PDB file of C-alpha atoms and ligand atoms in Angstrom:
ATOM      1  CA  UNK A   1     -15.229  -1.087   0.146  1.00  0.00           C
ATOM      2  CA  UNK A   2     -12.244   1.076   1.160  1.00  0.00           C
ATOM      3  CA  UNK A   3      -9.001   0.358   3.191  1.00  0.00           C
ATOM      4  CA  UNK A   4      -8.109   3.196   5.651  1.00  0.00           C
ATOM      5  CA  UNK A   5      -4.672   3.324   8.019  1.00  0.00           C
ATOM      6  CA  UNK A   6      -5.626   4.562  11.725  1.00  0.00           C
ATOM      7  CA  UNK A   7      -2.365   5.351  13.420  1.00  0.00           C
ATOM      8  CA  UNK A   8      -2.249   4.989  17.564  1.00  0.00           C
ATOM      9  CA  UNK A   9       0.800   7.263  19.116  1.00  0.00           C
ATOM     10  CA  UNK A  10       1.567   6.542  22.889  1.00  0.00           C
ATOM     11  CA  UNK A  11       5.275   6.986  24.525  1.00  0.00           C
ATOM     12  CA  UNK A  12       7.314   5.570  26.951  1.00  0.00           C
ATOM     13  CA  UNK A  13      11.214   6.018  28.212  1.00  0.00           C
ATOM     14  CA  UNK A  14      13.891   3.675  28.724  1.00  0.00           C
ATOM     15  CA  UNK A  15      17.714   2.850  28.846  1.00  0.00           C
ATOM     16  CA  UNK A  16      20.035   1.159  26.778  1.00  0.00           C
ATOM     17  CA  UNK A  17      23.440   0.665  25.270  1.00  0.00           C
ATOM     18  CA  UNK A  18      25.068  -0.585  22.556  1.00  0.00           C
ATOM     19  CA  UNK A  19      28.187  -2.557  23.342  1.00  0.00           C
ATOM     20  CA  UNK A  20      29.686  -5.763  22.895  1.00  0.00           C
ATOM     21  CA  UNK A  21      31.598  -6.878  25.182  1.00  0.00           C
ATOM     22  CA  UNK A  22      33.265  -9.221  22.553  1.00  0.00           C
ATOM     23  CA  UNK A  23      34.472  -5.868  21.276  1.00  0.00           C
ATOM     24  CA  UNK A  24      37.501  -3.928  22.418  1.00  0.00           C
ATOM     25  CA  UNK A  25      36.426  -0.737  24.564  1.00  0.00           C
ATOM     26  CA  UNK A  26      38.069   1.202  20.951  1.00  0.00           C
ATOM     27  CA  UNK A  27      35.983  -0.526  18.942  1.00  0.00           C
ATOM     28  CA  UNK A  28      32.605   0.266  20.607  1.00  0.00           C
ATOM     29  CA  UNK A  29      33.543   3.701  20.605  1.00  0.00           C
ATOM     30  CA  UNK A  30      34.288   4.272  17.502  1.00  0.00           C
ATOM     31  CA  UNK A  31      31.187   2.039  15.861  1.00  0.00           C
ATOM     32  CA  UNK A  32      28.478   3.116  18.390  1.00  0.00           C
ATOM     33  CA  UNK A  33      29.897   6.379  19.794  1.00  0.00           C
ATOM     34  CA  UNK A  34      28.437   7.617  22.459  1.00  0.00           C
ATOM     35  CA  UNK A  35      25.469   5.354  22.655  1.00  0.00           C
ATOM     36  CA  UNK A  36      28.266   2.645  24.063  1.00  0.00           C
ATOM     37  CA  UNK A  37      28.673   4.691  27.427  1.00  0.00           C
ATOM     38  CA  UNK A  38      28.867   1.895  30.041  1.00  0.00           C
ATOM     39  CA  UNK A  39      26.669   3.425  32.353  1.00  0.00           C
ATOM     40  CA  UNK A  40      24.084   3.781  29.984  1.00  0.00           C
ATOM     41  CA  UNK A  41      21.562   6.674  28.573  1.00  0.00           C
ATOM     42  CA  UNK A  42      17.851   7.289  28.138  1.00  0.00           C
ATOM     43  CA  UNK A  43      15.808   8.683  25.260  1.00  0.00           C
ATOM     44  CA  UNK A  44      11.720   9.741  25.675  1.00  0.00           C
ATOM     45  CA  UNK A  45      10.484   7.245  22.483  1.00  0.00           C
ATOM     46  CA  UNK A  46       7.527   7.826  20.437  1.00  0.00           C
ATOM     47  CA  UNK A  47       6.007   4.772  19.121  1.00  0.00           C
ATOM     48  CA  UNK A  48       3.310   5.213  16.018  1.00  0.00           C
ATOM     49  CA  UNK A  49       1.688   2.281  15.763  1.00  0.00           C
ATOM     50  CA  UNK A  50      -0.191   2.097  12.219  1.00  0.00           C
ATOM     51  CA  UNK A  51      -3.275  -0.425  11.554  1.00  0.00           C
ATOM     52  CA  UNK A  52      -5.124  -0.914   8.139  1.00  0.00           C
ATOM     53  CA  UNK A  53      -8.831  -2.255   7.613  1.00  0.00           C
ATOM     54  CA  UNK A  54     -11.776  -1.630   6.068  1.00  0.00           C
ATOM     55  CA  UNK A  55     -14.277   0.328   7.816  1.00  0.00           C
ATOM     56  CA  UNK A  56     -17.225  -1.909  10.127  1.00  0.00           C
ATOM     57  CA  UNK A  57     -20.234  -1.017   8.946  1.00  0.00           C
ATOM     58  CA  UNK A  58     -21.645  -0.305  12.338  1.00  0.00           C
ATOM     59  CA  UNK A  59     -18.939   1.765  13.816  1.00  0.00           C
ATOM     60  CA  UNK A  60     -17.039   2.824  11.294  1.00  0.00           C
ATOM     61  CA  UNK A  61     -13.846   1.938  12.679  1.00  0.00           C
ATOM     62  CA  UNK A  62     -11.009   0.098  11.347  1.00  0.00           C
ATOM     63  CA  UNK A  63     -10.627  -0.588  15.152  1.00  0.00           C
ATOM     64  CA  UNK A  64     -11.520   0.908  18.186  1.00  0.00           C
ATOM     65  CA  UNK A  65      -8.274   2.931  19.275  1.00  0.00           C
ATOM     66  CA  UNK A  66      -9.221   2.635  22.576  1.00  0.00           C
ATOM     67  CA  UNK A  67      -8.330  -1.124  21.863  1.00  0.00           C
ATOM     68  CA  UNK A  68      -5.374  -0.017  20.477  1.00  0.00           C
ATOM     69  CA  UNK A  69      -4.379   2.099  23.186  1.00  0.00           C
ATOM     70  CA  UNK A  70      -4.945  -0.632  25.781  1.00  0.00           C
ATOM     71  CA  UNK A  71      -3.235  -3.411  23.977  1.00  0.00           C
ATOM     72  CA  UNK A  72       0.242  -1.584  23.475  1.00  0.00           C
ATOM     73  CA  UNK A  73       0.118  -0.077  27.128  1.00  0.00           C
ATOM     74  CA  UNK A  74      -0.445  -4.019  27.922  1.00  0.00           C
ATOM     75  CA  UNK A  75       1.923  -5.454  26.040  1.00  0.00           C
ATOM     76  CA  UNK A  76       4.916  -2.787  25.350  1.00  0.00           C
ATOM     77  CA  UNK A  77       4.457   0.150  27.060  1.00  0.00           C
ATOM     78  CA  UNK A  78       4.310  -1.891  30.783  1.00  0.00           C
ATOM     79  CA  UNK A  79       7.224  -3.501  29.931  1.00  0.00           C
ATOM     80  CA  UNK A  80       9.298  -0.736  28.132  1.00  0.00           C
ATOM     81  CA  UNK A  81       8.449   1.905  30.109  1.00  0.00           C
ATOM     82  CA  UNK A  82      11.085   3.276  32.792  1.00  0.00           C
ATOM     83  CA  UNK A  83      13.157   0.024  32.217  1.00  0.00           C
ATOM     84  CA  UNK A  84      16.181  -0.019  31.112  1.00  0.00           C
ATOM     85  CA  UNK A  85      15.912  -2.118  27.468  1.00  0.00           C
ATOM     86  CA  UNK A  86      19.032  -4.166  27.736  1.00  0.00           C
ATOM     87  CA  UNK A  87      18.810  -6.194  31.367  1.00  0.00           C
ATOM     88  CA  UNK A  88      15.083  -5.915  32.024  1.00  0.00           C
ATOM     89  CA  UNK A  89      13.320  -6.401  28.935  1.00  0.00           C
ATOM     90  CA  UNK A  90      12.844 -10.170  29.089  1.00  0.00           C
ATOM     91  CA  UNK A  91      12.099 -10.023  25.134  1.00  0.00           C
ATOM     92  CA  UNK A  92      15.367  -7.871  24.067  1.00  0.00           C
ATOM     93  CA  UNK A  93      17.004 -10.384  26.273  1.00  0.00           C
ATOM     94  CA  UNK A  94      20.616 -11.559  24.039  1.00  0.00           C
ATOM     95  CA  UNK A  95      20.062  -8.749  21.400  1.00  0.00           C
ATOM     96  CA  UNK A  96      21.956  -5.489  20.707  1.00  0.00           C
ATOM     97  CA  UNK A  97      19.258  -3.039  22.217  1.00  0.00           C
ATOM     98  CA  UNK A  98      18.933  -1.035  18.937  1.00  0.00           C
ATOM     99  CA  UNK A  99      15.885   0.905  17.597  1.00  0.00           C
ATOM    100  CA  UNK A 100      15.972  -1.472  14.851  1.00  0.00           C
ATOM    101  CA  UNK A 101      15.592  -4.521  16.744  1.00  0.00           C
ATOM    102  CA  UNK A 102      13.475  -3.136  19.004  1.00  0.00           C
ATOM    103  CA  UNK A 103      10.655  -1.997  16.680  1.00  0.00           C
ATOM    104  CA  UNK A 104      11.026  -5.794  15.078  1.00  0.00           C
ATOM    105  CA  UNK A 105      10.203  -7.249  18.525  1.00  0.00           C
ATOM    106  CA  UNK A 106       7.461  -4.729  18.931  1.00  0.00           C
ATOM    107  CA  UNK A 107       6.100  -6.093  15.794  1.00  0.00           C
ATOM    108  CA  UNK A 108       6.033 -10.038  17.070  1.00  0.00           C
ATOM    109  CA  UNK A 109       4.237  -8.895  20.184  1.00  0.00           C
ATOM    110  CA  UNK A 110       1.940  -7.448  19.032  1.00  0.00           C
ATOM    111  CA  UNK A 111       1.047  -8.133  15.437  1.00  0.00           C
ATOM    112  CA  UNK A 112      -1.331 -11.567  16.871  1.00  0.00           C
ATOM    113  CA  UNK A 113      -3.699  -9.029  18.993  1.00  0.00           C
ATOM    114  CA  UNK A 114      -4.217  -7.131  17.044  1.00  0.00           C
ATOM    115  CA  UNK A 115      -5.748  -9.543  14.274  1.00  0.00           C
ATOM    116  CA  UNK A 116      -7.474 -10.118  16.648  1.00  0.00           C
ATOM    117  CA  UNK A 117      -9.301  -6.971  17.143  1.00  0.00           C
ATOM    118  CA  UNK A 118      -9.947  -7.123  13.794  1.00  0.00           C
ATOM    119  CA  UNK A 119      -6.632  -4.843  12.661  1.00  0.00           C
ATOM    120  CA  UNK A 120      -4.179  -5.902  10.276  1.00  0.00           C
ATOM    121  CA  UNK A 121      -0.817  -4.079  11.730  1.00  0.00           C
ATOM    122  CA  UNK A 122       0.940  -1.847   8.665  1.00  0.00           C
ATOM    123  CA  UNK A 123       3.647   0.083   9.922  1.00  0.00           C
ATOM    124  CA  UNK A 124       5.499   0.854  13.599  1.00  0.00           C
ATOM    125  CA  UNK A 125       7.246   4.452  13.113  1.00  0.00           C
ATOM    126  CA  UNK A 126       9.663   4.550  16.829  1.00  0.00           C
ATOM    127  CA  UNK A 127      11.472   7.987  17.050  1.00  0.00           C
ATOM    128  CA  UNK A 128      14.774   7.617  19.571  1.00  0.00           C
ATOM    129  CA  UNK A 129      15.200  11.250  19.102  1.00  0.00           C
ATOM    130  CA  UNK A 130      14.161  14.243  17.863  1.00  0.00           C
ATOM    131  CA  UNK A 131      16.683  13.318  14.897  1.00  0.00           C
ATOM    132  CA  UNK A 132      16.447  10.036  14.373  1.00  0.00           C
ATOM    133  CA  UNK A 133      13.306   7.108  13.786  1.00  0.00           C
ATOM    134  CA  UNK A 134      13.069   4.043  12.489  1.00  0.00           C
ATOM    135  CA  UNK A 135      10.152   2.701  10.137  1.00  0.00           C
ATOM    136  CA  UNK A 136       8.996  -1.221  10.579  1.00  0.00           C
ATOM    137  CA  UNK A 137       6.467  -2.601   8.025  1.00  0.00           C
ATOM    138  CA  UNK A 138       6.792  -6.403   8.679  1.00  0.00           C
ATOM    139  CA  UNK A 139       9.399  -6.983   7.051  1.00  0.00           C
ATOM    140  CA  UNK A 140       7.608  -5.862   3.766  1.00  0.00           C
ATOM    141  CA  UNK A 141       8.017  -2.922   1.719  1.00  0.00           C
ATOM    142  CA  UNK A 142       6.519  -0.212   2.874  1.00  0.00           C
ATOM    143  CA  UNK A 143       4.145   0.338  -0.574  1.00  0.00           C
TER     144      UNK A 143
HETATM  145 NI1   NI B   1      20.498   5.671  22.520  1.00  0.00          NI
END
């Protein structure tokens, strides 16, 4: 049977700043630019979660996208939407609130639940702005 990749898109908005208290203001500004603004800034994030598998013989589904959506809303969107990534999100505690770190931690949160539903998490794409996005394949090479 053939492997197929399915993707669910969800959105959330969140505030953050990229700032190291152990660095001077100047160094923070130099490395993080506008993202180091003390008074925070926000993004409208778009997340694409891709699951791979062989379509089930009875349903024709790799995984029910309704189940995937419910799982994402419960484990990711509820946790992040309208939150401050530096202050409000337990799983981001003590982590630089970069999109790279966020995508890795989201993967860890949902990988097991997706497997329980019969899918295998293959990729997460997290779009921060129109021009910037990150992709994560669980630490593996894409293909
Ligand atoms: Ni930012």
